[in-house]
Amino acid sequence: LVIDKTKPLKLVGDITYFACSDVCQPFNAKISIKMPPSGESPTDVADEIAESVINAKATEFEMFLDQALEFLVMVLFAYFGGFILNFMPCVLPVLSLKFLSVTKATDATYRRRLGLTALGIIISMLLIGMLIVLMKSLGHAVGWGFQFQNEYFLIFMIFVLVLFAANLLGFYEISLDTESNTYLSKLSQKYAPDFMTGMLAVLLATPCSAPFLGTAVGFALSQSIFIIVMIFLSLGIGFATPYIMAVIL
């Protein structure tokens, strides 16, 4: 390496440092230091390093703002995608039947039943998000509606829906003893059926897609656990919005 002592020497490198308060946060920065020619007064190297670090921190802050804005946009996409999902063919019948089933209920019962359905939707979406996190940590490739790629799950869902449809059409009825009927009647007046309706709506919605939904879920699948959970929480709130609005209004 030949160095011309009559010309300034520029040194470029990467440094790793920690900014510490209660916890320490690692940072990386590129620095560029200009050394003076031989015989001249040296530049304050420490000041140049500090300036380089400040510039690097400013760049990192701009990147943080860009990432935060992208995250907020995707949260909104997830919300609107979940809301639009209510009007897709695989979900709209559930929404219609649910509202039809509570039209004769009293005001307090009406609000409670729809509120429980909304809660079932939101919790189910969070469970799907956590399941995706678990599957990713185990090295599996997952996505929206991934369970419908499993033939055993499809067979199970076909079996359940055929039984459900046949019962609604009057092809069969299940007769129970008086004690069981009394127990189920009391249970239907409480929480489980409406909560389970919300979970069923989510289960039936997962093979469907909607505007904004694919973009938000695709973004979430490549992010951290926190972002995945927040995206699916927003998706659940959007999906439950018609029920929440009915409870509030």
PDB file of C-alpha atoms in Angstrom:
ATOM      1  CA  LEU A   1       0.000   0.000   0.000  1.00  0.00           C
ATOM      2  CA  VAL A   2       1.528   3.291  -1.151  1.00  0.00           C
ATOM      3  CA  ILE A   3       0.370   6.432   0.649  1.00  0.00           C
ATOM      4  CA  ASP A   4       0.967   9.919  -0.730  1.00  0.00           C
ATOM      5  CA  LYS A   5       1.792  11.966   2.383  1.00  0.00           C
ATOM      6  CA  THR A   6       1.071  15.220   0.557  1.00  0.00           C
ATOM      7  CA  LYS A   7      -2.622  14.389   0.100  1.00  0.00           C
ATOM      8  CA  PRO A   8      -5.391  13.864   2.674  1.00  0.00           C
ATOM      9  CA  LEU A   9      -6.121  10.252   3.562  1.00  0.00           C
ATOM     10  CA  LYS A  10      -9.776   9.197   3.727  1.00  0.00           C
ATOM     11  CA  LEU A  11     -10.634   6.310   6.035  1.00  0.00           C
ATOM     12  CA  VAL A  12     -14.024   4.599   5.677  1.00  0.00           C
ATOM     13  CA  GLY A  13     -15.336   1.880   7.977  1.00  0.00           C
ATOM     14  CA  ASP A  14     -18.264   0.322   9.861  1.00  0.00           C
ATOM     15  CA  ILE A  15     -18.587   0.541  13.627  1.00  0.00           C
ATOM     16  CA  THR A  16     -20.966  -1.165  16.051  1.00  0.00           C
ATOM     17  CA  TYR A  17     -21.893   0.606  19.271  1.00  0.00           C
ATOM     18  CA  PHE A  18     -24.494   0.472  22.027  1.00  0.00           C
ATOM     19  CA  ALA A  19     -26.729   3.288  23.244  1.00  0.00           C
ATOM     20  CA  CYS A  20     -27.620   2.497  26.854  1.00  0.00           C
ATOM     21  CA  SER A  21     -30.153   3.818  29.329  1.00  0.00           C
ATOM     22  CA  ASP A  22     -32.222   1.234  31.215  1.00  0.00           C
ATOM     23  CA  VAL A  23     -31.511  -1.177  28.364  1.00  0.00           C
ATOM     24  CA  CYS A  24     -28.851  -1.195  25.661  1.00  0.00           C
ATOM     25  CA  GLN A  25     -29.778  -0.884  21.993  1.00  0.00           C
ATOM     26  CA  PRO A  26     -27.161  -1.909  19.394  1.00  0.00           C
ATOM     27  CA  PHE A  27     -26.539   0.337  16.383  1.00  0.00           C
ATOM     28  CA  ASN A  28     -24.371   0.107  13.278  1.00  0.00           C
ATOM     29  CA  ALA A  29     -22.904   3.167  11.580  1.00  0.00           C
ATOM     30  CA  LYS A  30     -20.694   3.891   8.596  1.00  0.00           C
ATOM     31  CA  ILE A  31     -17.987   6.449   9.341  1.00  0.00           C
ATOM     32  CA  SER A  32     -15.764   8.447   7.027  1.00  0.00           C
ATOM     33  CA  ILE A  33     -12.707  10.204   8.483  1.00  0.00           C
ATOM     34  CA  LYS A  34     -10.447  12.528   6.553  1.00  0.00           C
ATOM     35  CA  MET A  35      -6.844  12.495   7.793  1.00  0.00           C
ATOM     36  CA  PRO A  36      -4.730  15.591   6.947  1.00  0.00           C
ATOM     37  CA  PRO A  37      -1.502  15.422   4.961  1.00  0.00           C
ATOM     38  CA  SER A  38       1.738  14.900   6.872  1.00  0.00           C
ATOM     39  CA  GLY A  39       3.040  18.077   8.478  1.00  0.00           C
ATOM     40  CA  GLU A  40      -0.354  19.766   8.924  1.00  0.00           C
ATOM     41  CA  SER A  41      -2.384  19.997  12.143  1.00  0.00           C
ATOM     42  CA  PRO A  42      -4.545  16.858  12.497  1.00  0.00           C
ATOM     43  CA  THR A  43      -8.323  16.978  12.239  1.00  0.00           C
ATOM     44  CA  ASP A  44     -10.149  16.186  15.428  1.00  0.00           C
ATOM     45  CA  VAL A  45     -10.860  12.518  14.733  1.00  0.00           C
ATOM     46  CA  ALA A  46     -13.253  12.194  17.662  1.00  0.00           C
ATOM     47  CA  ASP A  47     -15.424  15.011  16.297  1.00  0.00           C
ATOM     48  CA  GLU A  48     -15.545  13.365  12.877  1.00  0.00           C
ATOM     49  CA  ILE A  49     -16.527  10.034  14.401  1.00  0.00           C
ATOM     50  CA  ALA A  50     -19.264  11.721  16.445  1.00  0.00           C
ATOM     51  CA  GLU A  51     -20.564  13.524  13.357  1.00  0.00           C
ATOM     52  CA  SER A  52     -20.630  10.290  11.392  1.00  0.00           C
ATOM     53  CA  VAL A  53     -22.540   8.549  14.192  1.00  0.00           C
ATOM     54  CA  ILE A  54     -25.073  11.417  14.400  1.00  0.00           C
ATOM     55  CA  ASN A  55     -25.659  11.239  10.650  1.00  0.00           C
ATOM     56  CA  ALA A  56     -26.090   7.473  10.885  1.00  0.00           C
ATOM     57  CA  LYS A  57     -28.602   7.868  13.728  1.00  0.00           C
ATOM     58  CA  ALA A  58     -30.537  10.430  11.682  1.00  0.00           C
ATOM     59  CA  THR A  59     -30.704   7.943   8.807  1.00  0.00           C
ATOM     60  CA  GLU A  60     -31.848   5.176  11.151  1.00  0.00           C
ATOM     61  CA  PHE A  61     -34.547   7.478  12.580  1.00  0.00           C
ATOM     62  CA  GLU A  62     -35.824   8.193   9.074  1.00  0.00           C
ATOM     63  CA  MET A  63     -35.907   4.452   8.394  1.00  0.00           C
ATOM     64  CA  PHE A  64     -37.808   3.942  11.657  1.00  0.00           C
ATOM     65  CA  LEU A  65     -40.407   6.530  10.617  1.00  0.00           C
ATOM     66  CA  ASP A  66     -40.797   4.851   7.218  1.00  0.00           C
ATOM     67  CA  GLN A  67     -41.267   1.444   8.881  1.00  0.00           C
ATOM     68  CA  ALA A  68     -43.752   2.878  11.402  1.00  0.00           C
ATOM     69  CA  LEU A  69     -45.767   4.487   8.591  1.00  0.00           C
ATOM     70  CA  GLU A  70     -45.757   1.232   6.622  1.00  0.00           C
ATOM     71  CA  PHE A  71     -46.928  -0.638   9.727  1.00  0.00           C
ATOM     72  CA  LEU A  72     -49.813   1.805  10.324  1.00  0.00           C
ATOM     73  CA  VAL A  73     -50.878   1.554   6.675  1.00  0.00           C
ATOM     74  CA  MET A  74     -50.899  -2.247   6.901  1.00  0.00           C
ATOM     75  CA  VAL A  75     -52.929  -2.123  10.121  1.00  0.00           C
ATOM     76  CA  LEU A  76     -55.517  -0.003   8.291  1.00  0.00           C
ATOM     77  CA  PHE A  77     -55.416  -2.402   5.324  1.00  0.00           C
ATOM     78  CA  ALA A  78     -56.059  -5.307   7.718  1.00  0.00           C
ATOM     79  CA  TYR A  79     -58.996  -3.457   9.291  1.00  0.00           C
ATOM     80  CA  PHE A  80     -60.679  -2.620   5.987  1.00  0.00           C
ATOM     81  CA  GLY A  81     -59.893  -6.092   4.634  1.00  0.00           C
ATOM     82  CA  GLY A  82     -61.581  -7.653   7.663  1.00  0.00           C
ATOM     83  CA  PHE A  83     -64.607  -5.385   7.298  1.00  0.00           C
ATOM     84  CA  ILE A  84     -65.021  -6.165   3.581  1.00  0.00           C
ATOM     85  CA  LEU A  85     -64.662  -9.868   4.381  1.00  0.00           C
ATOM     86  CA  ASN A  86     -68.151  -9.756   5.928  1.00  0.00           C
ATOM     87  CA  PHE A  87     -69.654  -9.245   2.470  1.00  0.00           C
ATOM     88  CA  MET A  88     -67.790 -12.040   0.692  1.00  0.00           C
ATOM     89  CA  PRO A  89     -69.860 -15.114  -0.352  1.00  0.00           C
ATOM     90  CA  CYS A  90     -68.428 -17.427   2.305  1.00  0.00           C
ATOM     91  CA  VAL A  91     -69.256 -15.078   5.196  1.00  0.00           C
ATOM     92  CA  LEU A  92     -72.322 -13.062   4.204  1.00  0.00           C
ATOM     93  CA  PRO A  93     -74.796 -15.931   4.933  1.00  0.00           C
ATOM     94  CA  VAL A  94     -73.411 -16.226   8.479  1.00  0.00           C
ATOM     95  CA  LEU A  95     -73.791 -12.477   9.016  1.00  0.00           C
ATOM     96  CA  SER A  96     -77.360 -12.525   7.677  1.00  0.00           C
ATOM     97  CA  LEU A  97     -78.405 -15.555   9.727  1.00  0.00           C
ATOM     98  CA  LYS A  98     -76.894 -14.097  12.883  1.00  0.00           C
ATOM     99  CA  PHE A  99     -78.747 -10.802  12.619  1.00  0.00           C
ATOM    100  CA  LEU A 100     -81.935 -12.655  11.692  1.00  0.00           C
ATOM    101  CA  SER A 101     -81.629 -14.881  14.752  1.00  0.00           C
ATOM    102  CA  VAL A 102     -81.480 -11.957  17.179  1.00  0.00           C
ATOM    103  CA  THR A 103     -84.224  -9.757  15.689  1.00  0.00           C
ATOM    104  CA  LYS A 104     -86.796 -11.063  18.189  1.00  0.00           C
ATOM    105  CA  ALA A 105     -84.532 -10.733  21.194  1.00  0.00           C
ATOM    106  CA  THR A 106     -84.906  -7.997  23.805  1.00  0.00           C
ATOM    107  CA  ASP A 107     -82.611  -4.974  23.578  1.00  0.00           C
ATOM    108  CA  ALA A 108     -80.259  -6.141  26.350  1.00  0.00           C
ATOM    109  CA  THR A 109     -80.129  -9.712  25.053  1.00  0.00           C
ATOM    110  CA  TYR A 110     -79.652  -8.461  21.494  1.00  0.00           C
ATOM    111  CA  ARG A 111     -76.598  -6.404  22.449  1.00  0.00           C
ATOM    112  CA  ARG A 112     -75.113  -9.158  24.596  1.00  0.00           C
ATOM    113  CA  ARG A 113     -75.447 -11.794  21.884  1.00  0.00           C
ATOM    114  CA  LEU A 114     -73.895  -9.638  19.175  1.00  0.00           C
ATOM    115  CA  GLY A 115     -71.152  -8.509  21.552  1.00  0.00           C
ATOM    116  CA  LEU A 116     -70.248 -12.133  22.296  1.00  0.00           C
ATOM    117  CA  THR A 117     -70.156 -12.914  18.586  1.00  0.00           C
ATOM    118  CA  ALA A 118     -67.776  -9.987  18.038  1.00  0.00           C
ATOM    119  CA  LEU A 119     -65.599 -11.229  20.910  1.00  0.00           C
ATOM    120  CA  GLY A 120     -65.515 -14.708  19.391  1.00  0.00           C
ATOM    121  CA  ILE A 121     -64.375 -13.232  16.066  1.00  0.00           C
ATOM    122  CA  ILE A 122     -61.575 -11.160  17.588  1.00  0.00           C
ATOM    123  CA  ILE A 123     -60.261 -13.965  19.803  1.00  0.00           C
ATOM    124  CA  SER A 124     -60.370 -16.420  16.895  1.00  0.00           C
ATOM    125  CA  MET A 125     -58.321 -14.052  14.723  1.00  0.00           C
ATOM    126  CA  LEU A 126     -55.755 -13.707  17.506  1.00  0.00           C
ATOM    127  CA  LEU A 127     -55.589 -17.486  17.833  1.00  0.00           C
ATOM    128  CA  ILE A 128     -54.968 -17.806  14.087  1.00  0.00           C
ATOM    129  CA  GLY A 129     -52.189 -15.220  14.367  1.00  0.00           C
ATOM    130  CA  MET A 130     -50.560 -17.120  17.241  1.00  0.00           C
ATOM    131  CA  LEU A 131     -50.915 -20.402  15.336  1.00  0.00           C
ATOM    132  CA  ILE A 132     -49.139 -18.843  12.358  1.00  0.00           C
ATOM    133  CA  VAL A 133     -46.349 -17.649  14.676  1.00  0.00           C
ATOM    134  CA  LEU A 134     -46.004 -21.175  16.066  1.00  0.00           C
ATOM    135  CA  MET A 135     -45.980 -22.786  12.616  1.00  0.00           C
ATOM    136  CA  LYS A 136     -43.379 -20.300  11.376  1.00  0.00           C
ATOM    137  CA  SER A 137     -41.150 -20.999  14.380  1.00  0.00           C
ATOM    138  CA  LEU A 138     -41.335 -24.706  13.515  1.00  0.00           C
ATOM    139  CA  GLY A 139     -40.182 -23.985   9.975  1.00  0.00           C
ATOM    140  CA  HIS A 140     -43.483 -24.485   8.148  1.00  0.00           C
ATOM    141  CA  ALA A 141     -44.625 -22.279   5.275  1.00  0.00           C
ATOM    142  CA  VAL A 142     -47.973 -20.778   6.241  1.00  0.00           C
ATOM    143  CA  GLY A 143     -50.376 -18.193   4.884  1.00  0.00           C
ATOM    144  CA  TRP A 144     -53.974 -17.026   5.011  1.00  0.00           C
ATOM    145  CA  GLY A 145     -56.299 -20.040   5.005  1.00  0.00           C
ATOM    146  CA  PHE A 146     -53.381 -22.479   5.169  1.00  0.00           C
ATOM    147  CA  GLN A 147     -55.504 -25.061   7.027  1.00  0.00           C
ATOM    148  CA  PHE A 148     -57.667 -25.481   3.908  1.00  0.00           C
ATOM    149  CA  GLN A 149     -54.644 -26.931   2.135  1.00  0.00           C
ATOM    150  CA  ASN A 150     -54.932 -29.970   4.389  1.00  0.00           C
ATOM    151  CA  GLU A 151     -57.166 -32.673   2.892  1.00  0.00           C
ATOM    152  CA  TYR A 152     -58.178 -34.039   6.320  1.00  0.00           C
ATOM    153  CA  PHE A 153     -59.354 -30.628   7.457  1.00  0.00           C
ATOM    154  CA  LEU A 154     -61.324 -30.229   4.223  1.00  0.00           C
ATOM    155  CA  ILE A 155     -63.028 -33.594   4.713  1.00  0.00           C
ATOM    156  CA  PHE A 156     -63.926 -32.630   8.282  1.00  0.00           C
ATOM    157  CA  MET A 157     -65.384 -29.255   7.213  1.00  0.00           C
ATOM    158  CA  ILE A 158     -67.391 -30.845   4.389  1.00  0.00           C
ATOM    159  CA  PHE A 159     -68.797 -33.389   6.839  1.00  0.00           C
ATOM    160  CA  VAL A 160     -69.772 -30.690   9.382  1.00  0.00           C
ATOM    161  CA  LEU A 161     -71.385 -28.389   6.814  1.00  0.00           C
ATOM    162  CA  VAL A 162     -73.319 -31.208   5.133  1.00  0.00           C
ATOM    163  CA  LEU A 163     -74.714 -32.282   8.522  1.00  0.00           C
ATOM    164  CA  PHE A 164     -75.552 -28.657   9.329  1.00  0.00           C
ATOM    165  CA  ALA A 165     -77.341 -28.112   5.986  1.00  0.00           C
ATOM    166  CA  ALA A 166     -79.244 -31.419   6.229  1.00  0.00           C
ATOM    167  CA  ASN A 167     -80.520 -30.495   9.685  1.00  0.00           C
ATOM    168  CA  LEU A 168     -81.690 -27.053   8.482  1.00  0.00           C
ATOM    169  CA  LEU A 169     -83.501 -28.694   5.545  1.00  0.00           C
ATOM    170  CA  GLY A 170     -85.305 -31.066   7.910  1.00  0.00           C
ATOM    171  CA  PHE A 171     -83.715 -34.313   6.760  1.00  0.00           C
ATOM    172  CA  TYR A 172     -83.009 -35.369  10.334  1.00  0.00           C
ATOM    173  CA  GLU A 173     -83.381 -34.248  13.919  1.00  0.00           C
ATOM    174  CA  ILE A 174     -81.525 -35.272  17.050  1.00  0.00           C
ATOM    175  CA  SER A 175     -83.830 -36.113  19.952  1.00  0.00           C
ATOM    176  CA  LEU A 176     -82.449 -35.778  23.449  1.00  0.00           C
ATOM    177  CA  ASP A 177     -83.810 -36.619  26.873  1.00  0.00           C
ATOM    178  CA  THR A 178     -85.513 -33.958  28.993  1.00  0.00           C
ATOM    179  CA  GLU A 179     -82.482 -33.329  31.206  1.00  0.00           C
ATOM    180  CA  SER A 180     -80.197 -32.746  28.221  1.00  0.00           C
ATOM    181  CA  ASN A 181     -82.743 -30.457  26.559  1.00  0.00           C
ATOM    182  CA  THR A 182     -83.059 -28.412  29.756  1.00  0.00           C
ATOM    183  CA  TYR A 183     -79.269 -28.103  30.030  1.00  0.00           C
ATOM    184  CA  LEU A 184     -78.888 -27.036  26.392  1.00  0.00           C
ATOM    185  CA  SER A 185     -81.735 -24.548  26.754  1.00  0.00           C
ATOM    186  CA  LYS A 186     -79.998 -22.912  29.714  1.00  0.00           C
ATOM    187  CA  LEU A 187     -76.686 -22.947  27.843  1.00  0.00           C
ATOM    188  CA  SER A 188     -78.233 -21.232  24.829  1.00  0.00           C
ATOM    189  CA  GLN A 189     -79.348 -18.391  27.087  1.00  0.00           C
ATOM    190  CA  LYS A 190     -75.786 -17.784  28.241  1.00  0.00           C
ATOM    191  CA  TYR A 191     -72.599 -17.229  26.297  1.00  0.00           C
ATOM    192  CA  ALA A 192     -71.341 -20.269  24.401  1.00  0.00           C
ATOM    193  CA  PRO A 193     -73.543 -20.345  21.250  1.00  0.00           C
ATOM    194  CA  ASP A 194     -73.026 -16.703  20.303  1.00  0.00           C
ATOM    195  CA  PHE A 195     -69.305 -16.887  21.003  1.00  0.00           C
ATOM    196  CA  MET A 196     -69.047 -20.048  18.909  1.00  0.00           C
ATOM    197  CA  THR A 197     -70.926 -18.308  16.068  1.00  0.00           C
ATOM    198  CA  GLY A 198     -68.098 -15.772  15.914  1.00  0.00           C
ATOM    199  CA  MET A 199     -65.511 -18.534  15.800  1.00  0.00           C
ATOM    200  CA  LEU A 200     -67.472 -20.322  13.048  1.00  0.00           C
ATOM    201  CA  ALA A 201     -67.617 -17.101  11.004  1.00  0.00           C
ATOM    202  CA  VAL A 202     -63.822 -16.800  11.190  1.00  0.00           C
ATOM    203  CA  LEU A 203     -63.363 -20.456  10.268  1.00  0.00           C
ATOM    204  CA  LEU A 204     -65.586 -20.065   7.209  1.00  0.00           C
ATOM    205  CA  ALA A 205     -63.892 -16.786   6.257  1.00  0.00           C
ATOM    206  CA  THR A 206     -60.352 -18.112   6.064  1.00  0.00           C
ATOM    207  CA  PRO A 207     -60.630 -19.622   2.543  1.00  0.00           C
ATOM    208  CA  CYS A 208     -61.925 -16.259   1.264  1.00  0.00           C
ATOM    209  CA  SER A 209     -59.984 -13.142   0.452  1.00  0.00           C
ATOM    210  CA  ALA A 210     -60.920  -9.489   0.105  1.00  0.00           C
ATOM    211  CA  PRO A 211     -59.387  -6.211  -1.064  1.00  0.00           C
ATOM    212  CA  PHE A 212     -56.536  -5.079   1.221  1.00  0.00           C
ATOM    213  CA  LEU A 213     -56.548  -8.425   3.053  1.00  0.00           C
ATOM    214  CA  GLY A 214     -53.892 -10.224   1.004  1.00  0.00           C
ATOM    215  CA  THR A 215     -51.516  -7.250   1.166  1.00  0.00           C
ATOM    216  CA  ALA A 216     -51.824  -6.926   4.961  1.00  0.00           C
ATOM    217  CA  VAL A 217     -51.479 -10.652   5.694  1.00  0.00           C
ATOM    218  CA  GLY A 218     -48.589 -11.027   3.243  1.00  0.00           C
ATOM    219  CA  PHE A 219     -46.806  -8.165   4.994  1.00  0.00           C
ATOM    220  CA  ALA A 220     -47.458  -9.657   8.442  1.00  0.00           C
ATOM    221  CA  LEU A 221     -46.064 -13.084   7.548  1.00  0.00           C
ATOM    222  CA  SER A 222     -42.602 -11.611   6.965  1.00  0.00           C
ATOM    223  CA  GLN A 223     -42.541  -9.569  10.190  1.00  0.00           C
ATOM    224  CA  SER A 224     -42.001 -10.064  13.917  1.00  0.00           C
ATOM    225  CA  ILE A 225     -44.402 -11.742  16.349  1.00  0.00           C
ATOM    226  CA  PHE A 226     -45.710  -8.381  17.585  1.00  0.00           C
ATOM    227  CA  ILE A 227     -46.579  -7.170  14.078  1.00  0.00           C
ATOM    228  CA  ILE A 228     -48.255 -10.481  13.165  1.00  0.00           C
ATOM    229  CA  VAL A 229     -50.438 -10.300  16.285  1.00  0.00           C
ATOM    230  CA  MET A 230     -51.311  -6.618  15.714  1.00  0.00           C
ATOM    231  CA  ILE A 231     -52.256  -7.226  12.072  1.00  0.00           C
ATOM    232  CA  PHE A 232     -54.544 -10.116  12.998  1.00  0.00           C
ATOM    233  CA  LEU A 233     -56.024  -8.106  15.880  1.00  0.00           C
ATOM    234  CA  SER A 234     -56.847  -5.290  13.454  1.00  0.00           C
ATOM    235  CA  LEU A 235     -58.247  -7.856  11.022  1.00  0.00           C
ATOM    236  CA  GLY A 236     -60.462  -9.286  13.760  1.00  0.00           C
ATOM    237  CA  ILE A 237     -61.734  -5.856  14.814  1.00  0.00           C
ATOM    238  CA  GLY A 238     -62.527  -5.020  11.192  1.00  0.00           C
ATOM    239  CA  PHE A 239     -64.339  -8.332  10.738  1.00  0.00           C
ATOM    240  CA  ALA A 240     -66.318  -7.751  13.945  1.00  0.00           C
ATOM    241  CA  THR A 241     -67.203  -4.121  13.094  1.00  0.00           C
ATOM    242  CA  PRO A 242     -70.830  -4.818  11.953  1.00  0.00           C
ATOM    243  CA  TYR A 243     -71.526  -6.566  15.256  1.00  0.00           C
ATOM    244  CA  ILE A 244     -69.756  -3.870  17.287  1.00  0.00           C
ATOM    245  CA  MET A 245     -71.697  -1.137  15.486  1.00  0.00           C
ATOM    246  CA  ALA A 246     -74.982  -2.969  16.162  1.00  0.00           C
ATOM    247  CA  VAL A 247     -74.103  -3.168  19.868  1.00  0.00           C
ATOM    248  CA  ILE A 248     -73.166   0.523  20.099  1.00  0.00           C
ATOM    249  CA  LEU A 249     -76.034   1.831  17.976  1.00  0.00           C
TER     250      LEU A 249
END
